[in-house]
Amino acid sequence: MLNVEQLKTLPVCGRAIHLLPESIARENCILPVAINCSTLHLIVPADYQSKDVAGQPLLELLRFILARELTFELAYRVDLSSFVDLHYRAVYSTIANCDHRFTINCPGRWVDLPATENVRVRFCNVCRKDVHFCNTTDEVESYFRLDHRVAINDADAERETLGLPYRDEMR
């Protein structure tokens, strides 16, 4: 059974996230974390066996829908739910305020960066800096003032417009 500390540092593969539809992941509190050949590795809630969908056991139904073998580890639903939310929001987040070569958007993706001890911070091996995950423009602005790198998921912005404005636009 994985605990919160293990979930915080668990590497999550973006390709694995893309294989499991977000609606299924959120509804069933499932976090896909890795893919090896045709096998998808999941973190599922400890009570998954009590969950049936349309009269079918959950994992059997997922094997059928995804046409893949599944392996899994367990975590408590209460611990796992925030990580499902974080990783599904983060997988589409852009990294902003990288270095001068990228000006506005870093070519990297949050989900591809190595995890750190803090679940909301990843490390970029290109610029050798920490990247902070932000949910709001207020968070972005506070990190921006400190010249930190950020990955932003702003619910008020369109996905195509995510990023960090030039310094002159922040005033």
mmCIF file of C-alpha atoms in Angstrom:
data_model
loop_
_atom_site.group_PDB
_atom_site.id
_atom_site.type_symbol
_atom_site.label_atom_id
_atom_site.label_comp_id
_atom_site.label_asym_id
_atom_site.label_seq_id
_atom_site.Cartn_x
_atom_site.Cartn_y
_atom_site.Cartn_z
ATOM 1 C CA MET A 1 0.000 0.000 0.000
ATOM 2 C CA LEU A 2 1.496 3.328 -1.078
ATOM 3 C CA ASN A 3 1.459 6.148 1.451
ATOM 4 C CA VAL A 4 1.305 9.894 0.810
ATOM 5 C CA GLU A 5 5.086 10.296 0.915
ATOM 6 C CA GLN A 6 5.501 7.598 -1.736
ATOM 7 C CA LEU A 7 2.772 9.151 -3.886
ATOM 8 C CA LYS A 8 4.525 12.535 -3.691
ATOM 9 C CA THR A 9 7.711 11.229 -5.287
ATOM 10 C CA LEU A 10 6.170 8.688 -7.633
ATOM 11 C CA PRO A 11 7.297 9.303 -11.221
ATOM 12 C CA VAL A 12 4.282 9.642 -13.515
ATOM 13 C CA CYS A 13 4.633 9.107 -17.264
ATOM 14 C CA GLY A 14 2.660 11.493 -19.466
ATOM 15 C CA ARG A 15 2.024 8.729 -22.008
ATOM 16 C CA ALA A 16 0.359 6.658 -19.291
ATOM 17 C CA ILE A 17 -1.867 9.578 -18.270
ATOM 18 C CA HIS A 18 -2.985 10.030 -21.880
ATOM 19 C CA LEU A 19 -4.065 6.381 -22.143
ATOM 20 C CA LEU A 20 -6.703 6.548 -19.420
ATOM 21 C CA PRO A 21 -9.498 9.051 -20.096
ATOM 22 C CA GLU A 22 -9.661 11.748 -17.458
ATOM 23 C CA SER A 23 -13.342 11.128 -16.731
ATOM 24 C CA ILE A 24 -12.658 7.470 -15.880
ATOM 25 C CA ALA A 25 -9.603 8.366 -13.799
ATOM 26 C CA ARG A 26 -11.451 10.987 -11.771
ATOM 27 C CA GLU A 27 -14.659 8.996 -11.316
ATOM 28 C CA ASN A 28 -12.792 5.901 -10.118
ATOM 29 C CA CYS A 29 -9.809 7.648 -8.476
ATOM 30 C CA ILE A 30 -7.210 5.875 -10.635
ATOM 31 C CA LEU A 31 -3.759 7.230 -11.458
ATOM 32 C CA PRO A 32 -1.946 5.701 -14.449
ATOM 33 C CA VAL A 33 1.780 6.033 -13.772
ATOM 34 C CA ALA A 34 3.761 3.948 -16.244
ATOM 35 C CA ILE A 35 3.578 1.997 -19.448
ATOM 36 C CA ASN A 36 5.830 -0.907 -20.344
ATOM 37 C CA CYS A 37 5.209 -2.385 -23.797
ATOM 38 C CA SER A 38 1.464 -3.021 -23.745
ATOM 39 C CA THR A 39 1.073 -3.082 -19.951
ATOM 40 C CA LEU A 40 -0.306 -0.049 -18.134
ATOM 41 C CA HIS A 41 0.626 0.358 -14.462
ATOM 42 C CA LEU A 42 -2.004 2.012 -12.255
ATOM 43 C CA ILE A 43 -2.386 3.227 -8.712
ATOM 44 C CA VAL A 44 -5.901 2.263 -7.629
ATOM 45 C CA PRO A 45 -7.812 2.880 -4.413
ATOM 46 C CA ALA A 46 -7.614 0.120 -1.826
ATOM 47 C CA ASP A 47 -11.385 -0.345 -2.062
ATOM 48 C CA TYR A 48 -11.349 -0.899 -5.867
ATOM 49 C CA GLN A 49 -12.743 -4.446 -5.552
ATOM 50 C CA SER A 50 -16.033 -3.079 -4.268
ATOM 51 C CA LYS A 51 -16.403 -0.973 -7.439
ATOM 52 C CA ASP A 52 -18.410 -2.450 -10.292
ATOM 53 C CA VAL A 53 -19.268 -0.600 -13.483
ATOM 54 C CA ALA A 54 -22.300 -1.861 -15.403
ATOM 55 C CA GLY A 55 -22.094 -5.092 -13.411
ATOM 56 C CA GLN A 56 -18.438 -5.689 -14.364
ATOM 57 C CA PRO A 57 -15.476 -5.522 -11.974
ATOM 58 C CA LEU A 58 -13.632 -2.251 -12.564
ATOM 59 C CA LEU A 59 -10.223 -3.615 -13.603
ATOM 60 C CA GLU A 60 -11.746 -6.200 -15.961
ATOM 61 C CA LEU A 61 -13.719 -3.458 -17.653
ATOM 62 C CA LEU A 62 -10.600 -1.269 -17.950
ATOM 63 C CA ARG A 63 -8.616 -4.145 -19.484
ATOM 64 C CA PHE A 64 -11.353 -4.530 -22.084
ATOM 65 C CA ILE A 65 -11.773 -0.808 -22.830
ATOM 66 C CA LEU A 66 -8.040 -0.070 -23.020
ATOM 67 C CA ALA A 67 -7.140 -3.384 -24.687
ATOM 68 C CA ARG A 68 -4.080 -3.620 -22.425
ATOM 69 C CA GLU A 69 -2.778 -5.693 -19.609
ATOM 70 C CA LEU A 70 -2.881 -3.867 -16.293
ATOM 71 C CA THR A 71 -0.698 -3.994 -13.219
ATOM 72 C CA PHE A 72 -1.455 -1.980 -10.129
ATOM 73 C CA GLU A 73 -0.515 -0.858 -6.657
ATOM 74 C CA LEU A 74 -2.897 0.262 -3.944
ATOM 75 C CA ALA A 75 -3.305 3.544 -2.075
ATOM 76 C CA TYR A 76 -6.015 4.899 0.163
ATOM 77 C CA ARG A 77 -8.663 6.735 -1.867
ATOM 78 C CA VAL A 78 -8.443 9.800 0.387
ATOM 79 C CA ASP A 79 -4.684 10.057 -0.323
ATOM 80 C CA LEU A 80 -4.900 9.193 -4.005
ATOM 81 C CA SER A 81 -7.655 11.591 -5.091
ATOM 82 C CA SER A 82 -5.555 14.765 -4.820
ATOM 83 C CA PHE A 83 -2.773 13.165 -6.881
ATOM 84 C CA VAL A 84 -5.217 12.118 -9.613
ATOM 85 C CA ASP A 85 -6.443 15.716 -9.716
ATOM 86 C CA LEU A 86 -2.941 17.191 -9.727
ATOM 87 C CA HIS A 87 -1.535 14.949 -12.444
ATOM 88 C CA TYR A 88 -4.502 15.259 -14.789
ATOM 89 C CA ARG A 89 -4.356 19.056 -14.510
ATOM 90 C CA ALA A 90 -0.579 19.123 -14.764
ATOM 91 C CA VAL A 91 -0.250 16.888 -17.804
ATOM 92 C CA TYR A 92 -1.534 19.693 -20.013
ATOM 93 C CA SER A 93 0.236 22.538 -18.220
ATOM 94 C CA THR A 94 2.947 24.540 -19.894
ATOM 95 C CA ILE A 95 6.149 25.657 -18.193
ATOM 96 C CA ALA A 96 6.646 29.401 -18.167
ATOM 97 C CA ASN A 97 9.417 31.803 -17.130
ATOM 98 C CA CYS A 98 12.096 29.406 -18.253
ATOM 99 C CA ASP A 99 15.297 30.982 -19.565
ATOM 100 C CA HIS A 100 15.968 33.519 -22.335
ATOM 101 C CA ARG A 101 16.085 30.880 -25.042
ATOM 102 C CA PHE A 102 12.375 30.192 -24.663
ATOM 103 C CA THR A 103 11.214 33.725 -23.642
ATOM 104 C CA ILE A 104 7.611 32.720 -22.795
ATOM 105 C CA ASN A 105 7.118 28.980 -23.059
ATOM 106 C CA CYS A 106 9.542 26.227 -22.249
ATOM 107 C CA PRO A 107 9.335 23.288 -24.660
ATOM 108 C CA GLY A 108 9.139 20.953 -21.653
ATOM 109 C CA ARG A 109 6.031 19.524 -20.059
ATOM 110 C CA TRP A 110 5.370 19.284 -16.329
ATOM 111 C CA VAL A 111 4.515 15.616 -16.434
ATOM 112 C CA ASP A 112 7.863 14.773 -18.053
ATOM 113 C CA LEU A 113 9.959 16.489 -15.363
ATOM 114 C CA PRO A 114 11.444 14.414 -12.532
ATOM 115 C CA ALA A 115 9.488 14.549 -9.273
ATOM 116 C CA THR A 116 10.912 16.156 -6.135
ATOM 117 C CA GLU A 117 9.985 15.739 -2.477
ATOM 118 C CA ASN A 118 7.322 18.446 -2.925
ATOM 119 C CA VAL A 119 4.432 17.230 -5.100
ATOM 120 C CA ARG A 120 3.955 20.756 -6.517
ATOM 121 C CA VAL A 121 7.609 21.135 -7.569
ATOM 122 C CA ARG A 122 9.474 19.313 -10.336
ATOM 123 C CA PHE A 123 13.068 19.691 -11.527
ATOM 124 C CA CYS A 124 14.026 20.694 -15.078
ATOM 125 C CA ASN A 125 17.198 18.967 -16.265
ATOM 126 C CA VAL A 126 17.576 21.445 -19.161
ATOM 127 C CA CYS A 127 17.728 24.708 -17.200
ATOM 128 C CA ARG A 128 18.657 22.949 -13.914
ATOM 129 C CA LYS A 129 15.914 24.782 -11.987
ATOM 130 C CA ASP A 130 12.880 23.860 -9.910
ATOM 131 C CA VAL A 131 9.503 24.343 -11.618
ATOM 132 C CA HIS A 132 6.509 25.228 -9.413
ATOM 133 C CA PHE A 133 2.989 24.094 -10.344
ATOM 134 C CA CYS A 134 0.462 26.966 -10.147
ATOM 135 C CA ASN A 135 -3.324 26.940 -10.305
ATOM 136 C CA THR A 136 -3.936 30.685 -10.517
ATOM 137 C CA THR A 137 -2.419 33.780 -12.052
ATOM 138 C CA ASP A 138 -1.840 35.116 -8.517
ATOM 139 C CA GLU A 139 0.440 32.157 -7.795
ATOM 140 C CA VAL A 140 2.205 32.679 -11.125
ATOM 141 C CA GLU A 141 2.794 36.353 -10.375
ATOM 142 C CA SER A 142 4.242 35.630 -6.928
ATOM 143 C CA TYR A 143 6.698 33.061 -8.333
ATOM 144 C CA PHE A 144 7.412 35.320 -11.296
ATOM 145 C CA ARG A 145 8.526 38.124 -8.978
ATOM 146 C CA LEU A 146 11.054 35.702 -7.497
ATOM 147 C CA ASP A 147 12.183 34.726 -11.030
ATOM 148 C CA HIS A 148 11.076 31.122 -10.496
ATOM 149 C CA ARG A 149 9.971 28.764 -13.261
ATOM 150 C CA VAL A 150 6.304 27.799 -13.234
ATOM 151 C CA ALA A 151 3.899 25.363 -14.824
ATOM 152 C CA ILE A 152 0.489 26.958 -14.937
ATOM 153 C CA ASN A 153 -2.988 25.549 -14.928
ATOM 154 C CA ASP A 154 -5.230 28.600 -14.950
ATOM 155 C CA ALA A 155 -8.903 27.675 -15.058
ATOM 156 C CA ASP A 156 -9.729 31.210 -16.260
ATOM 157 C CA ALA A 157 -7.486 30.969 -19.324
ATOM 158 C CA GLU A 158 -7.825 28.992 -22.505
ATOM 159 C CA ARG A 159 -5.269 26.192 -22.797
ATOM 160 C CA GLU A 160 -3.794 27.827 -25.908
ATOM 161 C CA THR A 161 -3.053 31.014 -23.970
ATOM 162 C CA LEU A 162 -1.278 29.454 -21.022
ATOM 163 C CA GLY A 163 2.143 30.844 -20.386
ATOM 164 C CA LEU A 164 3.767 33.864 -18.842
ATOM 165 C CA PRO A 165 3.449 37.403 -20.244
ATOM 166 C CA TYR A 166 6.523 39.475 -20.954
ATOM 167 C CA ARG A 167 7.769 41.428 -17.926
ATOM 168 C CA ASP A 168 6.307 44.709 -19.260
ATOM 169 C CA GLU A 169 2.834 43.140 -19.400
ATOM 170 C CA MET A 170 2.992 42.148 -15.714
ATOM 171 C CA ARG A 171 2.958 45.785 -14.523
#
